[in-house]
Short mmCIF file of C-alpha atoms and ligand atoms in Angstrom, two decimals:
data_model
loop_
_atom_site.label_atom_id
_atom_site.label_comp_id
_atom_site.label_asym_id
_atom_site.label_seq_id
_atom_site.Cartn_x
_atom_site.Cartn_y
_atom_site.Cartn_z
CA MET A 760 11.92 -31.29 -11.62
CA VAL A 761 8.29 -32.26 -12.27
CA ASP A 762 6.77 -35.10 -14.30
CA LEU A 763 3.61 -33.76 -15.87
CA ARG A 764 3.48 -36.67 -18.28
CA ALA A 765 3.29 -39.31 -15.51
CA GLN A 766 0.52 -37.34 -13.86
CA TYR A 767 -1.43 -36.98 -17.11
CA ASP A 768 -1.11 -40.72 -17.81
CA LYS A 769 -2.73 -41.48 -14.45
CA ILE A 770 -5.80 -39.33 -15.05
CA ALA A 771 -5.87 -39.29 -18.87
CA THR A 772 -9.33 -40.83 -19.29
CA GLU A 773 -10.99 -38.18 -17.13
CA ILE A 774 -8.95 -35.31 -18.60
CA ASP A 775 -9.62 -36.35 -22.20
CA ALA A 776 -13.36 -36.64 -21.51
CA ALA A 777 -13.40 -33.20 -19.83
CA ILE A 778 -11.62 -31.56 -22.78
CA LYS A 779 -13.82 -33.34 -25.34
CA SER A 780 -16.98 -32.17 -23.65
CA VAL A 781 -15.82 -28.53 -23.90
CA LEU A 782 -14.85 -29.01 -27.55
CA GLU A 783 -18.29 -30.44 -28.30
CA SER A 784 -20.07 -27.66 -26.43
CA THR A 785 -17.90 -24.95 -28.11
CA ALA A 786 -18.40 -22.85 -24.95
CA PHE A 787 -14.73 -21.85 -24.96
CA ILE A 788 -15.17 -18.55 -23.12
CA LYS A 789 -17.08 -18.44 -19.80
CA GLY A 790 -18.56 -21.90 -20.37
CA PRO A 791 -20.33 -23.74 -17.52
CA ASP A 792 -17.11 -25.45 -16.34
CA VAL A 793 -15.66 -22.08 -15.30
CA ARG A 794 -18.43 -21.38 -12.79
CA LEU A 795 -18.52 -25.02 -11.66
CA PHE A 796 -14.78 -25.00 -11.05
CA GLU A 797 -15.06 -21.77 -9.07
CA GLU A 798 -17.80 -23.31 -6.91
CA GLU A 799 -15.83 -26.50 -6.34
CA LEU A 800 -12.70 -24.55 -5.43
CA GLN A 801 -14.76 -22.35 -3.08
CA ALA A 802 -15.91 -25.48 -1.25
CA TYR A 803 -12.37 -26.92 -1.09
CA MET A 804 -10.87 -23.63 0.12
CA GLY A 805 -13.71 -22.80 2.53
CA VAL A 806 -13.99 -19.32 1.03
CA LYS A 807 -17.07 -17.39 -0.09
CA HIS A 808 -15.81 -16.28 -3.51
CA VAL A 809 -13.39 -17.61 -6.08
CA VAL A 810 -12.96 -15.33 -9.09
CA SER A 811 -11.01 -17.10 -11.80
CA CYS A 812 -8.73 -15.23 -14.18
CA ALA A 813 -6.05 -15.77 -16.83
CA ASN A 814 -2.96 -16.37 -14.64
CA GLY A 815 -1.49 -15.79 -11.20
CA THR A 816 0.16 -12.52 -12.18
CA ASP A 817 -3.20 -11.11 -13.32
CA ALA A 818 -4.72 -12.35 -10.06
CA LEU A 819 -2.22 -10.20 -8.15
CA GLN A 820 -2.76 -7.28 -10.50
CA LEU A 821 -6.54 -7.48 -10.12
CA ALA A 822 -6.16 -7.67 -6.33
CA MET A 823 -4.00 -4.54 -6.38
CA MET A 824 -6.40 -2.73 -8.76
CA VAL A 825 -9.54 -3.37 -6.72
CA LEU A 826 -8.37 -1.70 -3.53
CA GLY A 827 -8.42 1.89 -4.77
CA LEU A 828 -4.77 2.55 -3.88
CA LYS A 829 -3.18 5.72 -5.21
CA PRO A 830 0.19 6.22 -6.90
CA GLY A 831 2.87 6.48 -4.23
CA ASP A 832 0.97 4.39 -1.67
CA GLU A 833 3.43 1.94 -0.12
CA VAL A 834 3.09 -1.82 -0.44
CA ILE A 835 5.38 -4.13 1.52
CA THR A 836 6.39 -7.52 0.19
CA THR A 837 9.28 -9.95 0.32
CA ASN A 838 12.53 -9.73 -1.62
CA PHE A 839 12.70 -13.53 -1.88
CA THR A 840 9.92 -14.55 -4.27
CA PHE A 841 9.02 -14.96 -7.91
CA ILE A 842 9.05 -11.61 -9.70
CA ALA A 843 5.24 -11.56 -10.21
CA SER A 844 4.67 -10.76 -6.54
CA ILE A 845 6.51 -7.45 -6.83
CA GLU A 846 6.11 -6.56 -10.49
CA VAL A 847 2.38 -5.75 -10.30
CA VAL A 848 3.02 -3.25 -7.49
CA ALA A 849 5.58 -1.45 -9.62
CA LEU A 850 3.41 -1.68 -12.74
CA LEU A 851 0.48 0.06 -11.06
CA GLY A 852 2.68 2.91 -9.81
CA PHE A 853 2.57 2.03 -6.12
CA LYS A 854 5.72 2.38 -4.05
CA LEU A 855 7.35 -1.00 -3.70
CA VAL A 856 8.90 -1.65 -0.29
CA ILE A 857 10.75 -4.96 -0.15
CA VAL A 858 11.99 -6.67 2.99
CA ASP A 859 14.02 -9.73 3.92
CA PRO A 860 12.55 -13.17 4.58
CA GLU A 861 13.27 -15.44 7.52
CA PRO A 862 16.46 -17.42 6.84
CA GLY A 863 15.01 -20.75 8.04
CA ASN A 864 11.60 -20.94 6.37
CA PHE A 865 12.11 -18.51 3.45
CA ASN A 866 8.90 -16.56 4.19
CA ILE A 867 8.63 -12.81 4.79
CA SER A 868 9.93 -11.69 8.18
CA VAL A 869 7.25 -10.11 10.36
CA ASP A 870 9.89 -8.06 12.20
CA ALA A 871 11.13 -6.73 8.88
CA ILE A 872 7.57 -5.77 7.89
CA ARG A 873 7.09 -3.99 11.22
CA LYS A 874 10.26 -1.94 10.66
CA ALA A 875 9.17 -1.03 7.11
CA VAL A 876 5.69 0.29 7.99
CA THR A 877 5.30 4.06 7.54
CA PRO A 878 2.23 6.33 7.61
CA ARG A 879 2.02 5.82 3.82
CA THR A 880 1.92 2.01 3.96
CA LYS A 881 -1.38 0.67 2.63
CA ALA A 882 -0.89 -3.04 2.03
CA ILE A 883 1.23 -6.12 2.73
CA ILE A 884 1.69 -9.00 0.30
CA PRO A 885 2.84 -12.11 2.17
CA VAL A 886 3.93 -14.85 -0.25
CA HIS A 887 3.51 -18.42 1.01
CA LEU A 888 6.74 -19.60 -0.54
CA PHE A 889 7.47 -23.19 -1.60
CA GLY A 890 4.18 -24.43 -0.06
CA GLN A 891 4.35 -23.28 3.56
CA CYS A 892 2.39 -20.39 5.09
CA CYS A 893 3.86 -17.15 6.36
CA ASP A 894 3.25 -16.29 10.02
CA MET A 895 -0.23 -15.05 9.15
CA GLU A 896 -1.58 -14.50 12.65
CA SER A 897 1.24 -12.04 13.40
CA ILE A 898 0.85 -10.41 9.98
CA MET A 899 -2.92 -9.99 10.46
CA ASP A 900 -2.35 -8.46 13.94
CA LEU A 901 0.20 -6.03 12.52
CA ALA A 902 -2.13 -5.16 9.64
CA ALA A 903 -5.02 -4.52 12.04
CA GLU A 904 -2.79 -2.28 14.19
CA HIS A 905 -1.88 -0.10 11.18
CA ASN A 906 -5.08 -0.49 9.16
CA LEU A 907 -3.41 -2.26 6.21
CA TYR A 908 -4.82 -4.51 3.51
CA VAL A 909 -3.38 -8.04 3.36
CA ILE A 910 -3.18 -9.71 -0.04
CA GLU A 911 -1.82 -13.26 0.21
CA ASP A 912 0.10 -14.59 -2.77
CA ALA A 913 -0.80 -18.27 -2.43
CA ALA A 914 0.38 -19.34 -5.90
CA GLN A 915 2.72 -21.94 -4.39
CA ALA A 916 0.42 -23.01 -1.57
CA THR A 917 -2.85 -24.35 -2.98
CA GLY A 918 -4.07 -26.67 -0.23
CA THR A 919 -1.77 -25.52 2.60
CA ASP A 920 -3.50 -25.21 5.98
CA TYR A 921 -2.76 -22.42 8.44
CA PHE A 922 -3.35 -23.30 12.11
CA PHE A 923 -4.40 -20.48 14.43
CA LYS A 924 -3.48 -20.38 18.11
CA ASP A 925 -7.14 -21.07 19.06
CA GLY A 926 -6.98 -24.42 17.23
CA SER A 927 -8.96 -23.34 14.15
CA SER A 928 -7.48 -23.50 10.66
CA LYS A 929 -7.90 -21.85 7.25
CA LYS A 930 -6.49 -22.51 3.82
CA ALA A 931 -3.58 -20.35 2.63
CA GLY A 932 -5.05 -17.50 0.61
CA THR A 933 -8.28 -17.19 2.61
CA ILE A 934 -6.91 -15.42 5.69
CA GLY A 935 -6.23 -11.90 4.40
CA LEU A 936 -8.71 -9.62 2.66
CA ILE A 937 -7.79 -11.14 -0.72
CA GLY A 938 -5.74 -14.17 -1.75
CA THR A 939 -4.39 -15.03 -5.18
CA THR A 940 -3.18 -18.17 -6.88
CA SER A 941 -1.75 -19.53 -10.13
CA PHE A 942 -2.63 -22.66 -12.06
CA PHE A 943 0.64 -22.68 -14.04
CA PRO A 944 1.17 -26.33 -15.12
CA SER A 945 3.86 -27.12 -12.54
CA LYS A 946 1.88 -25.70 -9.62
CA ASN A 947 0.35 -28.18 -7.12
CA LEU A 948 -3.00 -27.49 -8.77
CA GLY A 949 -1.87 -26.79 -12.31
CA CYS A 950 -3.80 -26.70 -15.59
CA TYR A 951 -2.48 -27.35 -19.11
CA GLY A 952 -1.78 -23.74 -19.98
CA ASP A 953 -2.19 -20.54 -17.97
CA GLY A 954 -4.76 -19.91 -15.27
CA GLY A 955 -5.26 -18.11 -11.98
CA ALA A 956 -7.80 -17.18 -9.33
CA ILE A 957 -8.57 -14.73 -6.56
CA TYR A 958 -10.14 -15.60 -3.21
CA THR A 959 -12.15 -13.32 -0.98
CA ASN A 960 -14.94 -13.47 1.60
CA ASP A 961 -16.02 -9.90 0.78
CA ASP A 962 -19.11 -9.77 -1.49
CA ALA A 963 -18.53 -6.23 -2.79
CA LEU A 964 -14.87 -6.89 -3.57
CA ALA A 965 -15.77 -10.12 -5.38
CA ARG A 966 -18.31 -8.27 -7.56
CA LYS A 967 -15.78 -5.58 -8.41
CA LEU A 968 -13.01 -8.11 -9.09
CA ARG A 969 -15.31 -9.94 -11.53
CA SER A 970 -16.07 -6.67 -13.24
CA ILE A 971 -12.43 -5.51 -13.48
CA ALA A 972 -11.38 -8.91 -14.86
CA ASN A 973 -14.00 -8.45 -17.58
CA HIS A 974 -13.16 -4.96 -18.93
CA GLY A 975 -14.78 -3.22 -15.95
CA MET A 976 -18.20 -4.39 -17.14
CA LYS A 977 -21.04 -5.51 -14.84
CA VAL A 978 -23.83 -4.99 -17.38
CA ARG A 979 -22.92 -5.72 -21.01
CA TYR A 980 -21.29 -2.73 -22.72
CA HIS A 981 -21.55 -0.56 -19.59
CA TYR A 982 -18.17 0.10 -18.02
CA ASP A 983 -18.10 1.07 -14.34
CA ASP A 984 -14.39 0.50 -13.78
CA ILE A 985 -11.25 0.56 -15.86
CA GLY A 986 -10.64 -3.12 -16.38
CA ILE A 987 -8.61 -5.71 -18.18
CA ASN A 988 -9.40 -8.90 -20.07
CA SER A 989 -8.40 -11.75 -17.79
CA ARG A 990 -10.42 -14.95 -18.07
CA LEU A 991 -9.82 -18.59 -17.28
CA ASP A 992 -10.43 -20.61 -20.48
CA THR A 993 -13.25 -23.14 -20.22
CA ILE A 994 -10.91 -25.96 -21.31
CA GLN A 995 -8.52 -25.11 -18.46
CA ALA A 996 -11.44 -24.95 -16.00
CA ALA A 997 -12.61 -28.39 -17.13
CA ILE A 998 -9.07 -29.77 -16.60
CA LEU A 999 -8.84 -28.11 -13.19
CA ARG A 1000 -12.17 -29.65 -12.10
CA VAL A 1001 -10.63 -33.09 -12.66
CA LYS A 1002 -7.31 -32.22 -11.03
CA LEU A 1003 -8.92 -30.59 -7.97
CA ARG A 1004 -10.38 -34.00 -7.08
CA TYR A 1005 -6.82 -35.34 -6.78
CA LEU A 1006 -5.20 -32.36 -5.06
CA SER A 1007 -5.23 -33.70 -1.47
CA GLN A 1008 -3.88 -37.05 -2.63
CA PHE A 1009 -1.13 -35.39 -4.70
CA ASN A 1010 -0.15 -33.05 -1.85
CA GLU A 1011 0.07 -36.04 0.50
CA ALA A 1012 2.34 -37.83 -1.99
CA ARG A 1013 4.62 -34.76 -2.08
CA ARG A 1014 4.84 -34.84 1.72
CA ARG A 1015 5.99 -38.47 1.53
CA VAL A 1016 8.75 -37.50 -0.92
CA ALA A 1017 9.79 -34.66 1.41
CA ALA A 1018 9.93 -37.05 4.37
CA ALA A 1019 12.20 -39.40 2.40
CA TYR A 1020 14.51 -36.47 1.50
CA ASP A 1021 14.55 -35.30 5.15
CA ASP A 1022 15.47 -38.76 6.29
CA ALA A 1023 18.27 -39.18 3.76
CA PHE A 1024 19.84 -35.79 4.54
CA SER A 1025 19.48 -35.97 8.32
CA ARG A 1026 23.06 -37.16 8.75
CA CYS A 1027 24.60 -34.70 6.25
CA ASN A 1028 26.04 -31.64 8.02
CA SER A 1029 26.48 -29.74 4.78
CA ILE A 1030 22.73 -29.54 4.10
CA SER A 1031 19.91 -27.76 5.94
CA THR A 1032 16.55 -29.33 5.17
CA PRO A 1033 13.48 -27.05 4.96
CA GLU A 1034 12.28 -25.81 8.32
CA ARG A 1035 8.66 -26.68 9.19
CA MET A 1036 6.59 -24.19 11.14
CA GLY A 1037 4.03 -25.39 13.70
CA TYR A 1038 1.41 -22.94 12.38
CA SER A 1039 1.38 -24.35 8.85
CA SER A 1040 1.13 -27.58 6.94
CA HIS A 1041 3.50 -27.90 3.99
CA ILE A 1042 2.53 -28.99 0.49
CA PHE A 1043 6.07 -28.90 -0.92
CA HIS A 1044 5.55 -27.00 -4.11
CA GLN A 1045 9.33 -27.02 -3.84
CA TYR A 1046 11.64 -29.03 -1.61
CA THR A 1047 14.45 -26.54 -1.08
CA ILE A 1048 17.64 -27.29 0.80
CA LYS A 1049 20.33 -24.86 1.90
CA VAL A 1050 23.88 -25.90 1.05
CA LYS A 1051 26.51 -24.71 3.51
CA ASP A 1052 30.15 -23.59 3.12
CA GLY A 1053 29.72 -22.03 -0.33
CA LYS A 1054 29.29 -25.41 -2.00
CA ARG A 1055 25.90 -24.87 -3.65
CA ASP A 1056 27.17 -24.12 -7.16
CA ALA A 1057 29.65 -27.02 -7.07
CA LEU A 1058 26.88 -29.38 -5.94
CA LYS A 1059 24.59 -28.14 -8.70
CA ALA A 1060 27.33 -28.61 -11.33
CA TYR A 1061 27.95 -32.14 -10.04
CA LEU A 1062 24.22 -32.98 -10.14
CA ASP A 1063 24.00 -31.63 -13.70
CA SER A 1064 26.92 -33.91 -14.65
CA VAL A 1065 25.11 -37.02 -13.36
CA GLU A 1066 21.77 -35.90 -14.83
CA ILE A 1067 20.01 -35.18 -11.55
CA PRO A 1068 17.83 -32.11 -12.08
CA SER A 1069 17.99 -29.25 -9.59
CA MET A 1070 17.05 -25.58 -9.75
CA VAL A 1071 17.96 -22.41 -7.92
CA TYR A 1072 14.78 -20.63 -6.82
CA TYR A 1073 15.72 -17.76 -6.76
CA PRO A 1074 19.21 -16.96 -8.05
CA GLY A 1075 19.36 -13.15 -7.90
CA PRO A 1076 17.97 -10.81 -5.24
CA LEU A 1077 15.15 -8.80 -6.78
CA HIS A 1078 16.53 -5.46 -5.56
CA MET A 1079 19.66 -5.99 -7.72
CA GLN A 1080 17.71 -6.69 -10.94
CA GLU A 1081 18.13 -4.01 -13.59
CA ALA A 1082 14.40 -3.18 -13.70
CA TYR A 1083 14.27 -2.49 -9.96
CA ARG A 1084 17.47 -0.46 -9.52
CA TYR A 1085 15.27 2.66 -9.48
CA LEU A 1086 14.15 1.67 -5.99
CA GLY A 1087 17.59 2.80 -4.85
CA TYR A 1088 18.47 -0.17 -2.68
CA SER A 1089 22.11 -1.11 -2.32
CA GLU A 1090 23.66 -4.57 -2.52
CA ILE A 1091 24.04 -4.95 1.24
CA ASP A 1092 20.50 -3.93 2.20
CA PHE A 1093 19.09 -7.47 2.27
CA PRO A 1094 21.63 -9.81 3.87
CA VAL A 1095 19.16 -12.68 4.34
CA THR A 1096 17.97 -12.61 0.73
CA SER A 1097 21.53 -12.35 -0.57
CA ALA A 1098 22.64 -15.33 1.55
CA LEU A 1099 19.66 -17.43 0.48
CA CYS A 1100 20.26 -16.68 -3.20
CA SER A 1101 23.71 -18.27 -2.87
CA GLU A 1102 22.65 -21.25 -0.70
CA VAL A 1103 19.28 -22.56 -1.89
CA LEU A 1104 18.78 -25.52 -4.17
CA SER A 1105 15.43 -27.05 -5.06
CA LEU A 1106 15.29 -30.76 -5.78
CA PRO A 1107 12.92 -32.72 -8.01
CA MET A 1108 9.48 -32.82 -6.38
CA HIS A 1109 6.22 -34.20 -7.71
CA PRO A 1110 3.57 -36.68 -6.59
CA ASP A 1111 4.68 -39.45 -8.93
CA MET A 1112 8.25 -39.87 -7.71
CA GLU A 1113 9.23 -43.50 -7.22
CA LYS A 1114 11.44 -44.76 -4.38
CA ASP A 1115 14.30 -45.62 -6.77
CA GLN A 1116 14.24 -42.07 -8.20
CA ILE A 1117 14.40 -40.57 -4.71
CA ASP A 1118 17.23 -42.96 -3.76
CA TYR A 1119 19.16 -42.05 -6.91
CA ILE A 1120 18.86 -38.33 -6.14
CA THR A 1121 19.73 -38.59 -2.44
CA SER A 1122 22.64 -40.98 -2.96
CA GLY A 1123 24.01 -38.69 -5.72
CA ILE A 1124 23.90 -35.72 -3.36
CA LEU A 1125 25.43 -37.61 -0.43
CA LYS A 1126 28.17 -38.98 -2.71
CA PHE A 1127 29.16 -35.39 -3.59
CA PHE A 1128 29.69 -34.54 0.09
CA ASP A 1129 31.51 -37.83 0.83
CA LYS A 1130 34.13 -37.14 -1.82
C1 LIG B 297 4.76 -16.86 -5.82
C2 LIG B 297 4.19 -16.67 -7.20
N1 LIG B 297 3.40 -15.62 -7.44
C3 LIG B 297 2.86 -15.42 -8.65
C4 LIG B 297 3.10 -16.27 -9.70
C5 LIG B 297 2.55 -15.93 -11.03
O1 LIG B 297 1.72 -16.89 -11.58
P1 LIG B 297 1.56 -17.02 -13.16
O2 LIG B 297 2.79 -17.64 -13.70
O3 LIG B 297 0.34 -17.89 -13.30
O4 LIG B 297 1.31 -15.66 -13.70
C6 LIG B 297 3.90 -17.41 -9.47
C7 LIG B 297 4.18 -18.44 -10.48
O5 LIG B 297 4.45 -18.52 -11.52
C8 LIG B 297 4.48 -17.61 -8.20
O6 LIG B 297 5.27 -18.66 -7.96
#
């Protein structure tokens, strides 16, 4: 699905030098590269504060911890996402309210959010799935109307631009009060282990987030908040400084792969290619098709048999997972999520895909439907 080796080979000299310099400095925790990476990412994202942390799940947890929510406060998010987006809400004892996404672009439905808002709702977590932004302008308007916090899960959208109606634009993750991301190796900006970060333009929140991520400590051995230990390793920060310099180029290369897929599938009635929204660019963390007429699993089995990788993101609706049965939802409550779980298929996608690889994948898929 991804080729991390090909990418490493391309930038190996710079990566090796970056790692070696950390090894020689022995500044493994909170070394200078961590702050430098945060500053460089701030400039790239056009945001006032980047607070790095240990992974994208911690980033979400820290975001949820800093807001002073109380047990039972309601938080609305999408049912069609990676588990991390919803698990932190449950973990912290807030009431998880999940809603359906849009069937065409996979992102949370604003109408569904509107219907789910109650007087107890305190926050919305839009997840910019597969690399394209949610309808943020409508979400921000709705949040302003009901006085809700917006925490953007931008783990799959590092570098995506959101275009406002007035012609201005912002990076995904910098529109709401807080944004979060992950540097998991396969992410568009991925390190060589775990890593994550939080974005905000709010000075006080940034200070508190830094403190909570460091045991609740602003001054050494004085604890103002209950915190956790969530730090980005210096080695990972040094790697990310190198990879950030290539991010725009890599995202552009992914768009070229997506265009080639679009083109190849344009004449295949059994496949829906990913819908593009005018308010967002797309960085194709995943290229996800929908397979019609109940043929998804047969297509996947065929692709496995001819050694073409494909993955189902995500196979089971979250409300039917054992751990979340307590929410009391029934099987039929989320028709869009349930349909997507049986139709979606993500294809190999990375910046180093060659034309012959793309041709092999597309002709394999088209052959299956021609049979
Ligand atoms: C949408 C989304 N949110 C959160 C996460 C969690 O990130 P991490 O694996 O770094 O904890 C991921 C990815 O893994 C993700 O895809």
